[in-house]
Short mmCIF file of C-alpha atoms and ligand atoms in Angstrom, two decimals:
data_model
loop_
_atom_site.label_atom_id
_atom_site.label_comp_id
_atom_site.label_asym_id
_atom_site.label_seq_id
_atom_site.Cartn_x
_atom_site.Cartn_y
_atom_site.Cartn_z
CA UNK R 1 79.19 187.79 148.67
CA UNK R 2 80.16 191.24 148.74
CA UNK R 3 83.98 191.32 147.46
CA UNK R 4 84.09 194.95 148.39
CA UNK R 5 83.79 194.47 151.90
CA UNK R 6 85.04 190.90 152.23
CA UNK R 7 88.38 190.11 154.06
CA UNK R 8 91.00 189.65 151.38
CA UNK R 9 91.96 186.15 153.45
CA UNK R 10 89.60 184.21 155.96
CA UNK R 11 91.23 181.49 157.64
CA UNK R 12 88.99 179.07 159.81
CA UNK R 13 90.16 176.21 161.79
CA UNK R 14 92.87 175.47 159.47
CA UNK R 15 94.60 171.82 160.09
CA UNK R 16 98.05 171.78 158.31
CA UNK R 17 99.95 168.70 157.65
CA UNK R 18 103.46 167.28 156.33
CA UNK R 19 102.14 163.83 155.30
CA UNK R 20 101.00 162.28 158.41
CA UNK R 21 102.15 164.75 160.83
CA UNK R 22 100.16 167.18 162.05
CA UNK R 23 102.24 170.45 162.38
CA UNK R 24 99.64 173.47 163.15
CA UNK R 25 95.98 172.94 164.58
CA UNK R 26 93.06 175.14 164.46
CA UNK R 27 94.66 178.22 162.88
CA UNK R 28 91.98 181.14 162.61
CA UNK R 29 92.81 184.62 161.20
CA UNK R 30 91.81 187.06 158.63
CA UNK R 31 93.63 189.63 156.36
CA UNK R 32 92.14 192.62 155.07
CA UNK R 33 92.45 194.04 151.58
CA UNK R 34 95.91 196.06 151.23
CA UNK R 35 97.16 194.83 154.55
CA UNK R 36 100.99 193.92 155.13
CA UNK R 37 100.31 190.80 157.12
CA UNK R 38 103.11 188.63 158.55
CA UNK R 39 103.47 185.03 159.70
CA UNK R 40 106.31 185.25 162.23
CA UNK R 41 108.25 182.59 164.51
CA UNK R 42 111.16 180.53 165.09
CA UNK R 43 112.75 178.01 162.62
CA UNK R 44 110.56 174.95 162.25
CA UNK R 45 107.27 176.27 163.69
CA UNK R 46 105.47 175.76 160.55
CA UNK R 47 105.31 179.11 158.51
CA UNK R 48 106.48 177.78 155.04
CA UNK R 49 103.87 174.90 155.88
CA UNK R 50 101.07 177.44 156.42
CA UNK R 51 101.81 179.34 153.50
CA UNK R 52 101.63 176.23 151.23
CA UNK R 53 98.48 175.36 152.50
CA UNK R 54 96.75 178.89 151.75
CA UNK R 55 97.96 178.88 148.26
CA UNK R 56 96.70 175.16 147.76
CA UNK R 57 100.19 173.70 147.23
CA UNK R 58 99.33 171.19 150.33
CA UNK R 59 95.89 169.69 150.48
CA UNK R 60 94.04 171.10 153.71
CA UNK R 61 93.32 168.43 156.17
CA UNK R 62 90.59 170.40 158.12
CA UNK R 63 88.97 174.10 158.10
CA UNK R 64 88.62 176.34 155.52
CA UNK R 65 90.37 179.36 153.07
CA UNK R 66 88.50 182.00 151.55
CA UNK R 67 89.77 184.81 149.39
CA UNK R 68 87.36 187.79 148.98
CA UNK R 69 84.75 186.01 150.21
CA UNK R 70 84.91 183.03 147.90
CA UNK R 71 85.79 179.48 149.21
CA UNK R 72 89.19 178.17 148.13
CA UNK R 73 89.23 175.33 150.00
CA UNK R 74 86.06 173.31 148.53
CA UNK R 75 86.32 174.98 145.19
CA UNK R 76 86.52 172.48 142.26
CA UNK R 77 89.95 172.22 140.58
CA UNK R 78 89.16 174.82 138.02
CA UNK R 79 88.08 177.33 140.01
CA UNK R 80 91.13 176.87 142.32
CA UNK R 81 93.29 177.36 139.47
CA UNK R 82 91.59 180.40 138.28
CA UNK R 83 91.88 181.83 141.89
CA UNK R 84 95.34 180.79 142.00
CA UNK R 85 95.74 183.18 139.01
CA UNK R 86 95.11 186.26 141.79
CA UNK R 87 98.17 185.32 143.46
CA UNK R 88 101.84 186.00 143.21
CA UNK R 89 104.11 183.89 144.80
CA UNK R 90 107.90 184.32 145.60
CA UNK R 91 109.34 181.05 147.42
CA UNK R 92 112.24 181.09 150.27
CA UNK R 93 114.57 179.31 147.26
CA UNK R 94 112.52 180.62 144.38
CA UNK R 95 115.49 180.85 141.86
CA UNK R 96 115.53 182.84 138.67
CA UNK R 97 116.65 180.94 135.53
CA UNK R 98 120.01 181.51 134.99
CA UNK R 99 120.06 181.21 131.41
CA UNK R 100 117.66 183.99 131.19
CA UNK R 101 117.94 187.66 131.18
CA UNK R 102 115.95 189.38 134.13
CA UNK R 103 113.37 190.55 131.67
CA UNK R 104 112.89 187.10 130.52
CA UNK R 105 112.42 185.79 133.67
CA UNK R 106 109.65 188.55 134.51
CA UNK R 107 108.32 187.82 131.27
CA UNK R 108 107.66 184.22 131.94
CA UNK R 109 104.56 184.28 133.51
CA UNK R 110 103.05 186.73 130.86
CA UNK R 111 104.35 184.43 128.31
CA UNK R 112 102.53 181.26 130.16
CA UNK R 113 99.08 182.93 131.19
CA UNK R 114 98.14 185.68 128.69
CA UNK R 115 97.72 186.26 124.62
CA UNK R 116 99.74 189.43 124.91
CA UNK R 117 102.18 190.22 122.38
CA UNK R 118 106.26 190.29 122.76
CA UNK R 119 106.13 194.43 122.49
CA UNK R 120 103.40 194.63 125.23
CA UNK R 121 105.05 192.13 127.37
CA UNK R 122 108.03 194.10 127.09
CA UNK R 123 106.55 196.97 128.09
CA UNK R 124 104.89 195.41 131.10
CA UNK R 125 108.21 193.92 132.05
CA UNK R 126 110.03 197.06 131.99
CA UNK R 127 107.40 198.74 134.53
CA UNK R 128 107.36 195.73 136.65
CA UNK R 129 111.29 195.90 136.75
CA UNK R 130 110.88 199.71 137.09
CA UNK R 131 108.48 199.13 140.29
CA UNK R 132 111.15 197.23 141.91
CA UNK R 133 114.23 199.49 141.53
CA UNK R 134 115.69 197.51 138.66
CA UNK R 135 114.91 199.85 135.63
CA UNK R 136 117.48 199.72 133.06
CA UNK R 137 118.69 196.27 134.18
CA UNK R 138 116.36 194.10 131.76
CA UNK R 139 119.18 192.49 129.80
CA UNK R 140 121.50 191.47 132.67
CA UNK R 141 121.79 187.89 133.75
CA UNK R 142 121.07 186.78 137.13
CA UNK R 143 124.84 185.87 137.53
CA UNK R 144 125.70 189.61 136.91
CA UNK R 145 123.75 191.26 139.60
CA UNK R 146 123.72 191.09 143.49
CA UNK R 147 121.44 189.05 145.63
CA UNK R 148 119.38 191.74 146.68
CA UNK R 149 118.75 192.76 142.93
CA UNK R 150 117.87 188.88 142.18
CA UNK R 151 115.31 188.87 144.99
CA UNK R 152 113.78 192.10 143.42
CA UNK R 153 113.62 190.34 140.04
CA UNK R 154 111.55 187.54 141.68
CA UNK R 155 109.51 190.05 143.24
CA UNK R 156 108.99 191.84 139.79
CA UNK R 157 108.14 188.19 138.25
CA UNK R 158 105.51 187.44 141.29
CA UNK R 159 104.05 190.95 140.35
CA UNK R 160 103.65 190.26 136.62
CA UNK R 161 100.25 189.20 136.13
CA UNK R 162 99.10 192.07 138.67
CA UNK R 163 98.21 189.89 141.51
CA UNK R 164 95.30 190.92 144.13
CA UNK R 165 97.66 188.93 146.86
CA UNK R 166 101.48 188.65 147.11
CA UNK R 167 102.79 185.84 149.24
CA UNK R 168 106.54 185.82 150.04
CA UNK R 169 108.49 183.42 151.84
CA UNK R 170 111.74 185.06 153.74
CA UNK R 171 112.34 187.63 151.39
CA UNK R 172 115.06 188.99 152.64
CA UNK R 173 116.85 185.41 153.58
CA UNK R 174 120.37 185.55 153.02
CA UNK R 175 120.88 189.41 152.51
CA UNK R 176 123.01 191.71 154.52
CA UNK R 177 120.92 194.13 156.71
CA UNK R 178 121.24 197.19 154.47
CA UNK R 179 120.24 195.26 151.34
CA UNK R 180 117.45 193.86 153.76
CA UNK R 181 116.09 196.99 154.56
CA UNK R 182 116.23 198.37 151.19
CA UNK R 183 113.86 195.33 150.39
CA UNK R 184 111.65 196.34 152.88
CA UNK R 185 110.96 199.86 151.59
CA UNK R 186 110.57 198.33 148.29
CA UNK R 187 107.48 196.19 149.73
CA UNK R 188 106.11 199.18 151.42
CA UNK R 189 106.02 200.86 148.12
CA UNK R 190 104.37 198.39 146.25
CA UNK R 191 102.03 198.10 149.09
CA UNK R 192 101.09 201.68 149.01
CA UNK R 193 101.44 202.43 145.08
CA UNK R 194 99.33 198.92 144.18
CA UNK R 195 97.15 198.19 147.08
CA UNK R 196 98.40 194.62 146.99
CA UNK R 197 97.70 192.72 150.06
CA UNK R 198 100.80 190.90 151.09
CA UNK R 199 101.26 187.79 153.21
CA UNK R 200 104.78 187.94 154.28
CA UNK R 201 106.54 184.90 156.01
CA UNK R 202 109.58 186.08 158.12
CA UNK R 203 111.70 185.35 161.33
CA UNK R 204 113.50 189.02 160.72
CA UNK R 205 112.79 190.98 163.49
CA UNK R 206 113.98 194.21 161.98
CA UNK R 207 111.36 193.64 159.05
CA UNK R 208 108.78 192.42 161.12
CA UNK R 209 108.94 195.32 163.51
CA UNK R 210 109.70 197.95 160.75
CA UNK R 211 107.12 197.24 158.15
CA UNK R 212 104.30 194.86 159.22
CA UNK R 213 100.86 195.80 160.05
CA UNK R 214 99.87 192.70 161.71
CA UNK R 215 101.25 189.41 162.54
CA UNK R 216 100.37 186.08 163.52
CA UNK R 217 103.23 184.28 165.74
CA UNK R 218 103.32 180.68 165.54
CA UNK R 219 104.99 178.69 168.16
CA UNK R 220 105.67 174.59 168.35
CA UNK R 221 104.50 174.46 171.66
CA UNK R 222 100.88 175.39 170.73
CA UNK R 223 101.22 173.74 167.16
CA UNK R 224 99.52 176.80 166.03
CA UNK R 225 99.30 180.83 166.63
CA UNK R 226 100.77 181.76 169.88
CA UNK R 227 99.91 185.89 169.55
CA UNK R 228 98.30 187.91 167.14
CA UNK R 229 98.42 191.70 166.71
CA UNK R 230 100.90 194.43 165.41
CA UNK R 231 104.39 193.16 166.29
CA UNK R 232 105.07 196.52 168.17
CA UNK R 233 102.03 196.18 170.37
CA UNK R 234 102.82 192.63 170.95
CA UNK R 235 106.33 193.24 172.11
CA UNK R 236 105.01 196.29 174.08
CA UNK R 237 101.98 194.60 175.80
CA UNK R 238 102.49 190.74 175.64
CA UNK R 239 103.32 188.93 179.14
CA UNK R 240 103.87 185.82 177.49
CA UNK R 241 107.62 184.69 177.87
CA UNK R 242 107.54 183.02 174.43
CA UNK R 243 106.77 186.21 172.70
CA UNK R 244 109.24 187.95 174.09
CA UNK R 245 111.76 185.37 173.69
CA UNK R 246 110.97 185.60 169.76
CA UNK R 247 110.33 189.59 169.65
CA UNK R 248 113.03 190.86 172.03
CA UNK R 249 115.54 188.15 172.49
CA UNK R 250 118.40 190.69 173.43
CA UNK R 251 116.14 191.50 176.75
CA UNK R 252 115.58 187.67 177.55
CA UNK R 253 119.48 187.13 177.23
CA UNK R 254 120.17 190.05 179.24
CA UNK R 255 117.60 189.41 182.08
CA UNK R 256 119.34 187.82 185.24
CA UNK R 257 118.56 184.29 185.02
CA UNK R 258 115.57 183.04 187.79
CA UNK R 259 117.21 181.15 190.87
N1 LIG T 301 108.38 168.38 152.96
C1 LIG T 301 108.45 167.74 154.25
N2 LIG T 301 108.16 166.55 154.59
C2 LIG T 301 108.11 166.68 156.11
N3 LIG T 301 108.01 167.16 157.15
C3 LIG T 301 108.35 168.52 156.73
C4 LIG T 301 108.30 168.92 155.09
N4 LIG T 301 108.37 170.28 155.15
C5 LIG T 301 108.40 170.73 156.49
N5 LIG T 301 108.44 169.66 157.50
C6 LIG T 301 108.45 169.74 158.82
O1 LIG T 301 107.35 170.99 159.19
C7 LIG T 301 107.59 171.68 160.36
C8 LIG T 301 107.68 172.88 160.15
O2 LIG T 301 108.32 173.23 158.79
P1 LIG T 301 108.38 174.39 157.92
O3 LIG T 301 106.99 174.91 157.68
O4 LIG T 301 109.20 174.41 157.04
O5 LIG T 301 108.83 175.78 159.22
P2 LIG T 301 109.34 177.29 159.08
O6 LIG T 301 108.73 177.82 157.62
O7 LIG T 301 108.50 177.69 160.16
O8 LIG T 301 110.78 177.07 159.40
C9 LIG T 301 109.05 171.15 160.54
O9 LIG T 301 109.32 170.05 161.82
C10 LIG T 301 109.84 170.42 159.53
O10 LIG T 301 110.34 169.56 159.68
MG1 LIG T 302 110.20 178.18 156.06
#
């Protein structure tokens, strides 16, 4: 094993279930260190389900997931927990605690997982909030700031433990387009400054076409990966009507209906 050349994430033949129901078959892909990787597709195709399998929230039915050359799927529970400490996760509905300030929210993972003093935690929290454009907002409560600022604070919390890999489920959900684009720029900055590997679940075309290095497109028809590649290249080159339907919905709507 050589962790300097290994992929950040290696997924082989993964089968993802919700209860008894198979949602995705034979999912195989890899993510390079520092890559801004998207999991895309329409509502209900299994994006969140895949994410939960990747981070160990749902049990893997078949196949394997490895991080930086280390097998995650077959690791014992203690080793898995250790590996999970290198993940920063921001869930689709991952809310902040409303009774705590933004700084207190971001400090939580540090309190739980480190032996840092309050002063040391405060310094890290200020730096994490500054990284997401929230410098000076430490003492505000979630209800006092905008939806976009709450998303940023949730990202700062995911960054608290200096994760090697960040997982975001629909980071821009519910944001207006301008706020969403500014969040995209923040995500790019984090990747460029910290070289963090990122896996972003999204169905928002402006983000997908704007910032993704590469993506897998999931589709219900195939219960798995329908297409893989840089989204703009998929848009330019894919002949599959289902790929075009997702990446260029206006074209599909504007096209004359076939006889
Ligand atoms: N907790 C659950 N229990 C049972 N089925 C679920 C659960 N969560 C999601 N599903 C089903 O799994 C499929 C994929 O859902 P999901 O992964 O949430 O899709 P996406 O995130 O792409 O919108 C859907 O058919 C959904 O109904
Ligand atoms: Mg989802």
